[in-house]
């Protein structure tokens, strides 16, 4: 076991605004860059390395955040008994305190007291560091290895990680899909009764094989891959406000009249179509079937109504022209058939089968439901995403066993449909996600937000996340935005975002004992998100393509 003398490398000489300044001891051969303790080679003063600061009042674990070397003048005794100035070099470290080591040898995140000037700075052996940072939690998830100590596993508390919402942020190519795949693979292997809904916007997590089957990133028998068009989330599940967003242009001069008429028409149709259910508290938002063609006919009749034997125009004559055109453009577009003309889910009774399908209780039962949104028209993806989010929330809101059946909703490329408050698009989707972010934890519904542009995301959703896995971010605006999101003690770590390697994350939040740089375990298999091998393809790629087949796939909307 290393002795205190063998691990001592410096002393605290200054304390500035929560930052500790330490000088490194110089040996006979200059400043040491590494030191060997019990056959383990440890860096001395390496940026990002962990050290221990000790004084009589206690011990503190700190991270090296800056290292500088500067010229100094030191007084030395001479042979005549006097002193003379000798110039030399001094190496100083800036240390960020991370946590206190209590008398029982346990690490407590945060610092209540700072060491005094003169406190000893020690290297910390991996065996001791492992004992300090290892979280003894039920079902701890091993995300990867600590970047500064590759021999040590990085373990996260899954209850805190998912129960308090998670954001995975990083620029294109940094490894977001890689990290998410590795994390969820670990979840399904260690937690056989997990319930995960993954919104896959680009078909990265499930794909068709050469034999016509479907394969993906999850172990066999753990996931169900569903084309969103086949899942068939129908129009009648939309709330009144979502139907307004879909059918009515708020800039239309007659928008107010259209909105009022739509409310009355929807309520009447829901009530008439479900009288056999005997529902006493039916509302305009109740998730019950109503015929979409009858909604159109109500608007058409009011728009063309004439009084007094056809001589006088009705009060609503011509007020719904824009509504009818907008409705017809959606209804007659074949890409929207799965939504506007449902075949399976065309009655209130079909809601049970739909809910079973997307929470993993359909046949066969699966831990993960991957919903492929890539074939869905871009302008409809936010609406479908909002439905999945809202139904997930409502499912567990009314579920008396909600705490035994927690759900995780993973939102890939979330910036595309959960925009910032300054963006007037997709208001319904944003509200649905914000509701889960603010209230979902009480009902066992959690979010995992994945995005390459945090500045374009809803600030409400991001600010409610208790955990962040940040990958490389080079954009200065995004870096500053992430810095504001991080806890106070971890804000200085945002400076590292631009230097992270592919597949390396900065883990910050309730699930990690300390803010940590982690090399994520490679997922197996990997998602279909790799960049095209451009140079190889341009050297050895095909000389011709079956363009007719490409056109046929395009026409049939089959990838």
XYZ file of C-alpha atoms in Angstrom:
559
model
C 0.000 0.000 0.000
C 1.437 3.438 -0.916
C 2.715 5.492 2.004
C 1.778 9.182 2.495
C 5.340 10.131 1.600
C 5.263 8.205 -1.684
C 2.014 9.831 -2.839
C 2.804 13.432 -1.802
C 3.345 15.651 -4.860
C 2.672 19.227 -3.694
C 1.059 21.763 -1.358
C -1.885 24.160 -1.497
C -0.593 27.744 -1.718
C -3.749 29.710 -2.519
C -7.546 29.480 -2.624
C -9.444 31.650 -5.103
C -13.216 31.613 -5.386
C -13.580 27.888 -4.820
C -10.513 27.006 -6.904
C -7.467 25.529 -5.138
C -3.969 26.521 -6.290
C -1.190 24.017 -5.601
C 2.533 23.949 -6.349
C 4.167 20.714 -7.458
C 7.362 19.551 -5.778
C 10.439 19.548 -7.971
C 12.826 16.623 -7.785
C 16.522 16.450 -8.499
C 15.832 15.703 -12.145
C 13.061 18.286 -12.532
C 9.289 17.919 -12.423
C 8.039 14.356 -12.635
C 5.390 13.654 -15.256
C 4.541 10.201 -13.907
C 5.023 8.342 -10.665
C 4.948 4.589 -9.986
C 3.017 3.346 -6.947
C 2.712 -0.386 -6.339
C 3.413 -1.195 -9.992
C 0.852 1.400 -11.128
C 2.019 4.353 -13.197
C 0.095 7.521 -12.338
C 0.268 10.921 -14.073
C 1.501 13.881 -12.055
C -0.324 17.116 -12.831
C -2.128 15.816 -15.900
C -5.186 17.828 -16.952
C -8.358 16.051 -15.838
C -6.584 13.701 -13.409
C -7.934 13.155 -9.880
C -5.935 13.883 -6.735
C -6.536 14.000 -2.980
C -6.022 17.078 -0.792
C -5.415 16.360 2.899
C -5.243 18.500 6.008
C -6.074 17.884 9.668
C -9.751 18.742 9.182
C -10.363 16.203 6.446
C -9.718 15.011 2.912
C -11.054 16.324 -0.405
C -11.125 14.725 -3.854
C -10.297 17.246 -6.601
C -9.715 17.371 -10.351
C -6.805 19.073 -12.084
C -8.437 21.763 -14.251
C -5.351 23.795 -15.273
C -1.565 23.460 -15.155
C 0.898 26.340 -15.648
C 4.677 26.624 -15.382
C 6.258 29.997 -14.681
C 9.579 31.579 -13.751
C 10.127 32.392 -10.061
C 12.912 33.919 -7.988
C 13.829 32.012 -4.812
C 16.118 33.148 -1.964
C 18.904 30.633 -1.230
C 21.544 30.617 1.569
C 25.133 31.001 0.411
C 28.426 29.843 1.996
C 29.046 33.205 3.651
C 25.809 33.009 5.614
C 23.951 35.465 3.437
C 21.239 34.930 0.812
C 21.080 35.396 -2.884
C 18.262 35.147 -5.408
C 18.153 32.136 -7.685
C 15.833 32.028 -10.663
C 13.968 28.825 -11.344
C 10.733 27.298 -12.617
C 7.591 26.544 -10.659
C 4.689 24.391 -11.792
C 1.245 25.170 -10.424
C -2.050 23.348 -10.677
C -5.567 24.709 -10.428
C -7.788 22.153 -8.689
C -11.580 21.926 -8.741
C -12.949 20.318 -5.536
C -15.423 17.531 -6.327
C -16.307 15.934 -3.006
C -15.378 15.279 0.600
C -14.022 11.992 1.931
C -15.612 11.436 5.329
C -14.213 9.578 8.327
C -15.778 6.307 7.129
C -13.874 6.517 3.860
C -16.992 7.326 1.811
C -17.103 10.061 -0.788
C -19.815 12.703 -0.434
C -20.349 14.862 -3.556
C -19.964 18.591 -2.927
C -17.701 20.483 -0.568
C -18.812 22.088 2.713
C -15.326 23.236 3.742
C -12.105 23.993 1.904
C -8.620 22.922 2.959
C -6.233 25.426 4.486
C -3.170 26.852 2.772
C -0.364 24.338 3.196
C -2.612 21.281 2.856
C -0.899 18.291 1.247
C -1.662 17.244 -2.323
C -1.456 13.492 -2.932
C -1.759 11.146 -5.861
C -4.579 8.688 -5.367
C -4.094 5.017 -6.230
C -6.701 3.349 -8.437
C -7.644 0.872 -5.687
C -8.522 3.721 -3.326
C -10.255 5.727 -6.053
C -12.348 2.722 -7.015
C -13.490 2.288 -3.421
C -14.448 5.965 -3.259
C -16.399 6.371 -6.489
C -18.016 2.926 -6.772
C -21.712 3.288 -6.144
C -23.223 0.281 -4.417
C -26.586 0.572 -6.132
C -29.149 -2.017 -7.103
C -28.553 -2.864 -10.756
C -25.810 -0.295 -11.352
C -25.134 0.272 -15.053
C -21.556 0.078 -16.344
C -21.472 2.705 -19.072
C -17.742 2.426 -19.780
C -14.366 3.189 -18.253
C -13.019 6.354 -16.675
C -10.938 8.237 -19.232
C -8.345 9.234 -16.625
C -8.149 5.692 -15.171
C -9.046 3.162 -17.897
C -8.713 0.303 -15.405
C -11.744 1.599 -13.479
C -15.349 1.035 -14.537
C -17.765 3.972 -14.624
C -21.054 2.950 -13.020
C -24.309 4.932 -13.018
C -27.356 4.596 -10.791
C -30.184 3.612 -13.190
C -32.978 4.851 -10.906
C -31.447 8.316 -10.770
C -30.337 8.235 -14.420
C -33.754 7.569 -15.909
C -36.045 8.566 -13.053
C -34.890 12.205 -13.196
C -34.722 12.513 -17.001
C -31.599 12.267 -19.153
C -30.175 14.394 -21.971
C -27.564 13.066 -24.410
C -26.048 16.045 -26.231
C -23.304 16.223 -28.863
C -22.532 17.363 -32.358
C -22.930 15.213 -35.462
C -20.441 12.340 -35.482
C -19.580 12.635 -31.778
C -21.214 9.287 -30.942
C -24.746 10.004 -29.657
C -26.303 6.922 -31.297
C -23.276 4.866 -30.209
C -23.711 6.018 -26.587
C -27.475 5.506 -26.565
C -27.177 2.018 -28.083
C -24.523 0.975 -25.561
C -26.552 2.350 -22.662
C -29.848 0.726 -23.671
C -28.157 -2.586 -24.506
C -26.840 -2.617 -20.957
C -30.322 -1.840 -19.629
C -32.142 -4.632 -21.465
C -29.490 -7.195 -20.509
C -29.473 -6.346 -16.806
C -33.153 -5.393 -16.365
C -35.385 -7.972 -18.072
C -38.594 -6.090 -17.227
C -37.592 -2.666 -18.491
C -40.106 -0.756 -20.651
C -38.605 1.540 -23.275
C -40.199 3.379 -26.197
C -37.659 4.658 -28.742
C -38.614 7.244 -31.375
C -36.241 6.429 -34.245
C -36.299 9.248 -36.796
C -33.736 7.812 -39.206
C -34.147 4.033 -38.940
C -30.790 3.679 -37.168
C -31.813 1.184 -34.486
C -33.726 -1.337 -36.591
C -33.330 -2.317 -40.243
C -34.522 -4.853 -42.779
C -32.176 -7.740 -43.516
C -31.447 -9.277 -46.916
C -33.921 -12.061 -46.118
C -36.744 -9.601 -45.453
C -36.652 -9.851 -41.665
C -35.897 -7.071 -39.222
C -32.722 -6.833 -37.196
C -31.449 -4.114 -34.876
C -29.157 -3.026 -32.089
C -30.900 -4.918 -29.294
C -30.364 -8.569 -28.310
C -32.734 -11.062 -29.981
C -36.088 -11.311 -28.243
C -35.807 -7.972 -26.409
C -37.115 -5.450 -28.947
C -39.965 -5.006 -31.373
C -39.326 -2.852 -34.433
C -42.454 -1.151 -35.775
C -42.943 1.075 -38.787
C -44.955 4.037 -37.481
C -47.308 3.633 -40.438
C -48.048 0.032 -39.434
C -48.463 1.008 -35.789
C -51.162 3.334 -37.138
C -51.690 6.097 -34.616
C -55.022 7.526 -35.868
C -56.365 11.071 -36.063
C -59.075 10.490 -33.430
C -56.470 10.209 -30.681
C -55.487 13.840 -31.188
C -56.675 16.305 -28.587
C -58.752 19.293 -29.616
C -55.753 21.664 -29.542
C -53.705 19.235 -31.659
C -56.506 19.005 -34.214
C -56.537 22.802 -34.334
C -52.788 22.779 -35.063
C -53.330 20.206 -37.810
C -56.326 21.617 -39.661
C -56.450 25.366 -39.014
C -54.137 28.141 -40.140
C -54.135 30.578 -37.231
C -53.249 33.425 -39.603
C -56.508 32.948 -41.499
C -58.966 35.817 -41.005
C -61.668 33.237 -40.119
C -59.438 31.191 -37.777
C -61.376 32.149 -34.628
C -64.683 31.014 -36.121
C -63.123 27.783 -37.441
C -61.612 26.966 -34.040
C -64.934 27.472 -32.244
C -66.875 25.417 -34.800
C -64.256 22.628 -34.697
C -64.611 22.302 -30.927
C -68.376 21.878 -31.082
C -68.199 19.503 -34.050
C -65.601 17.217 -32.461
C -67.437 17.045 -29.142
C -70.720 16.212 -30.867
C -69.161 13.513 -33.052
C -67.265 11.896 -30.163
C -70.456 11.794 -28.117
C -72.682 10.459 -30.905
C -70.185 7.773 -31.962
C -69.716 6.382 -28.465
C -73.180 6.450 -26.896
C -72.973 2.657 -26.578
C -70.059 3.034 -24.114
C -72.206 4.943 -21.613
C -69.494 7.491 -20.856
C -70.829 10.243 -18.585
C -67.713 12.420 -18.539
C -66.888 12.433 -22.223
C -64.984 15.539 -23.284
C -63.699 17.071 -26.487
C -60.294 15.501 -25.705
C -61.459 11.992 -24.799
C -59.499 9.300 -26.720
C -62.569 7.826 -28.435
C -63.318 7.293 -32.110
C -65.218 9.727 -34.319
C -65.648 9.558 -38.135
C -63.377 12.049 -39.912
C -65.577 12.188 -43.015
C -68.525 13.385 -40.933
C -66.361 16.150 -39.514
C -65.665 17.280 -43.064
C -69.362 17.162 -43.958
C -70.294 19.336 -40.963
C -67.843 22.013 -42.096
C -68.929 21.716 -45.738
C -72.614 22.010 -44.905
C -72.082 25.103 -42.727
C -69.815 26.650 -45.368
C -72.465 26.288 -48.101
C -75.611 26.911 -46.055
C -78.200 29.310 -47.499
C -81.402 30.470 -45.853
C -84.842 31.570 -47.074
C -85.061 29.132 -49.957
C -81.452 29.643 -51.014
C -81.665 33.404 -51.367
C -79.703 34.450 -48.225
C -76.253 33.237 -47.315
C -75.845 31.629 -43.905
C -73.801 33.347 -41.215
C -70.906 30.894 -41.815
C -71.151 30.877 -45.613
C -67.603 30.868 -47.063
C -65.921 31.039 -43.626
C -64.495 27.542 -43.951
C -63.040 27.662 -47.475
C -59.430 27.474 -46.254
C -60.265 24.766 -43.725
C -61.842 22.555 -46.397
C -58.899 22.993 -48.763
C -56.418 22.183 -45.979
C -58.455 19.163 -44.898
C -58.688 17.766 -48.434
C -54.962 18.195 -49.051
C -54.224 15.968 -46.045
C -57.049 13.500 -46.589
C -56.221 12.854 -50.251
C -52.452 12.520 -49.756
C -51.608 8.802 -49.767
C -48.670 9.349 -47.398
C -51.161 10.258 -44.672
C -53.436 7.218 -45.085
C -52.063 5.485 -41.970
C -53.138 8.532 -39.993
C -56.257 9.856 -41.777
C -57.667 6.509 -43.014
C -56.814 3.924 -40.301
C -57.711 0.338 -41.066
C -56.917 -1.382 -37.772
C -57.697 1.385 -35.308
C -61.096 2.579 -36.474
C -63.065 2.100 -33.275
C -62.685 3.081 -29.638
C -62.248 -0.589 -28.717
C -59.023 -0.733 -30.759
C -57.259 1.620 -28.321
C -56.310 -1.274 -26.034
C -54.404 -3.071 -28.796
C -52.626 0.130 -29.814
C -51.497 0.871 -26.258
C -50.334 -2.708 -25.784
C -48.294 -2.459 -28.964
C -46.292 0.601 -28.114
C -45.680 -0.049 -24.393
C -44.380 -3.543 -25.194
C -47.360 -5.590 -23.972
C -48.514 -6.670 -27.418
C -47.648 -9.994 -28.983
C -44.858 -10.776 -28.673
C -44.107 -8.924 -25.436
C -40.853 -6.979 -25.636
C -38.774 -4.704 -23.383
C -38.125 -2.148 -26.122
C -40.509 -0.792 -28.736
C -38.583 0.914 -31.549
C -40.960 3.102 -33.555
C -39.442 3.916 -36.941
C -40.578 7.401 -37.951
C -38.329 7.654 -41.018
C -41.123 6.706 -43.499
C -43.511 9.283 -41.979
C -43.790 12.643 -43.813
C -41.590 15.235 -42.121
C -44.461 17.601 -41.343
C -46.398 14.802 -39.633
C -43.564 13.482 -37.435
C -44.098 16.079 -34.679
C -47.792 15.200 -34.456
C -47.116 11.456 -34.299
C -44.343 12.018 -31.750
C -46.684 14.130 -29.641
C -49.268 11.330 -29.690
C -46.761 8.737 -28.540
C -45.528 11.025 -25.756
C -48.999 11.956 -24.584
C -50.294 8.389 -24.710
C -47.266 7.208 -22.716
C -48.038 9.802 -20.072
C -51.783 9.166 -20.009
C -51.227 5.379 -19.905
C -49.290 5.566 -16.656
C -51.304 8.509 -15.282
C -54.334 6.216 -15.174
C -52.323 3.078 -14.355
C -52.767 2.185 -10.648
C -49.523 0.151 -10.807
C -47.538 2.971 -12.420
C -44.604 2.700 -10.020
C -44.237 -0.998 -10.852
C -44.353 -0.240 -14.579
C -42.157 2.819 -15.267
C -41.770 3.879 -18.887
C -38.786 5.504 -20.607
C -39.492 7.562 -23.732
C -36.346 8.078 -25.838
C -36.553 11.038 -28.243
C -33.905 10.809 -30.964
C -33.134 14.044 -32.873
C -35.394 15.815 -30.390
C -34.609 19.301 -31.717
C -36.641 18.461 -34.825
C -39.945 18.249 -32.936
C -39.404 19.707 -29.437
C -38.385 23.241 -30.425
C -37.407 26.112 -28.172
C -40.080 28.455 -26.868
C -39.011 31.051 -29.445
C -40.041 28.692 -32.253
C -43.771 28.790 -33.009
C -43.750 25.385 -34.737
C -44.906 22.120 -33.162
C -46.453 23.755 -30.101
C -48.523 20.659 -29.336
C -45.482 18.377 -29.314
C -43.509 20.726 -27.114
C -46.353 20.967 -24.612
C -46.682 17.188 -24.450
C -42.955 16.752 -23.781
C -42.853 19.623 -21.298
C -45.703 18.045 -19.365
C -43.725 14.798 -19.058
C -40.579 16.733 -18.118
C -42.378 18.572 -15.315
C -44.795 15.910 -14.059
C -43.804 12.550 -15.552
C -41.560 11.472 -12.681
C -44.588 11.299 -10.364
C -46.271 8.823 -12.684
C -43.299 6.712 -13.696
C -42.741 8.277 -17.137
C -39.226 9.515 -17.939
C -37.591 11.223 -20.907
C -34.265 10.618 -22.613
C -33.594 13.557 -24.929
C -30.989 13.070 -27.684
C -29.940 16.086 -29.741
C -27.080 17.699 -31.658
C -28.466 21.243 -31.242
C -29.305 21.976 -27.599
C -29.885 25.677 -28.365
C -32.838 24.717 -30.580
C -34.467 22.531 -27.907
C -37.153 23.499 -25.415
C -35.376 25.057 -22.465
C -38.127 23.817 -20.164
C -37.488 20.184 -21.153
C -33.689 20.447 -20.896
C -33.747 22.303 -17.579
C -35.832 19.508 -16.030
C -33.181 16.893 -16.866
C -31.259 15.737 -13.810
C -28.535 13.987 -15.834
C -26.436 14.920 -18.852
C -24.203 12.768 -21.026
C -22.357 15.382 -23.071
C -20.283 14.358 -26.072
C -18.049 16.562 -28.180
C -19.548 19.993 -28.845
C -17.485 22.475 -30.857
C -20.075 25.188 -31.489
C -19.442 28.051 -29.047
C -23.151 28.891 -28.616
C -24.028 25.268 -27.838
C -21.095 25.025 -25.421
C -22.253 28.090 -23.530
C -25.829 26.813 -23.464
C -24.712 23.468 -22.020
C -22.543 25.292 -19.474
C -25.642 27.080 -18.154
C -27.502 23.764 -17.859
C -24.820 22.022 -15.788
C -24.797 22.145 -11.967
C -22.750 24.966 -10.459
C -19.819 22.773 -9.465
C -19.505 21.278 -12.938
C -19.720 24.413 -15.113
C -15.954 24.626 -15.602
C -16.028 21.119 -17.102
C -17.827 22.530 -20.161
C -14.409 23.718 -21.341
C -13.605 20.055 -22.074
C -16.492 19.535 -24.501
C -14.523 20.437 -27.611
C -11.704 18.022 -26.754
C -13.761 14.888 -26.100
C -13.038 11.907 -28.328
C -15.671 10.072 -30.350
C -17.635 7.900 -27.957
C -16.321 9.758 -24.901
C -18.864 11.495 -22.665
C -18.848 13.927 -19.813
C -21.337 12.431 -17.328
C -22.874 14.951 -14.956
C -25.879 14.644 -12.675
C -27.652 12.661 -9.994
C -26.730 9.251 -11.448
C -22.949 9.783 -11.273
C -21.071 9.986 -7.992
C -18.859 12.679 -9.554
C -18.729 14.537 -12.883
C -16.675 12.108 -14.974
C -15.164 11.692 -18.417
C -16.136 8.213 -19.577
C -15.050 6.109 -22.544
C -18.319 4.402 -23.466
C -18.320 0.646 -24.060
C -18.688 -0.074 -27.812
C -22.254 -1.212 -28.571
C -22.717 -4.613 -30.149
C -24.216 -4.465 -32.697
C -23.702 -0.836 -33.611
C -26.513 1.403 -34.905
C -26.809 2.105 -38.622
C -25.450 5.619 -38.193
C -21.933 5.296 -39.582
C -20.719 7.868 -42.080
C -20.435 6.757 -45.678
C -16.889 5.465 -46.427
C -16.446 8.238 -48.960
C -12.865 7.658 -50.105
C -13.346 3.880 -50.415
C -16.663 4.295 -52.228
C -15.197 6.797 -54.658
C -12.345 4.412 -55.409
C -14.142 1.067 -55.540
C -17.859 1.928 -55.612
C -20.376 0.729 -58.228
C -20.181 2.084 -61.752
C -23.945 1.898 -62.240
C -27.141 1.659 -60.148
C -30.627 0.211 -60.633
C -32.350 3.587 -60.871
C -35.690 1.951 -61.699
C -35.581 0.108 -58.378
C -34.759 3.356 -56.567
C -37.755 5.063 -58.180
C -39.991 2.109 -57.323
C -38.915 2.269 -53.674
C -39.542 6.003 -53.670
C -43.011 5.600 -55.146
C -43.938 2.781 -52.735
C -42.231 4.554 -49.794
C -40.223 1.400 -48.973
C -36.530 1.747 -48.080
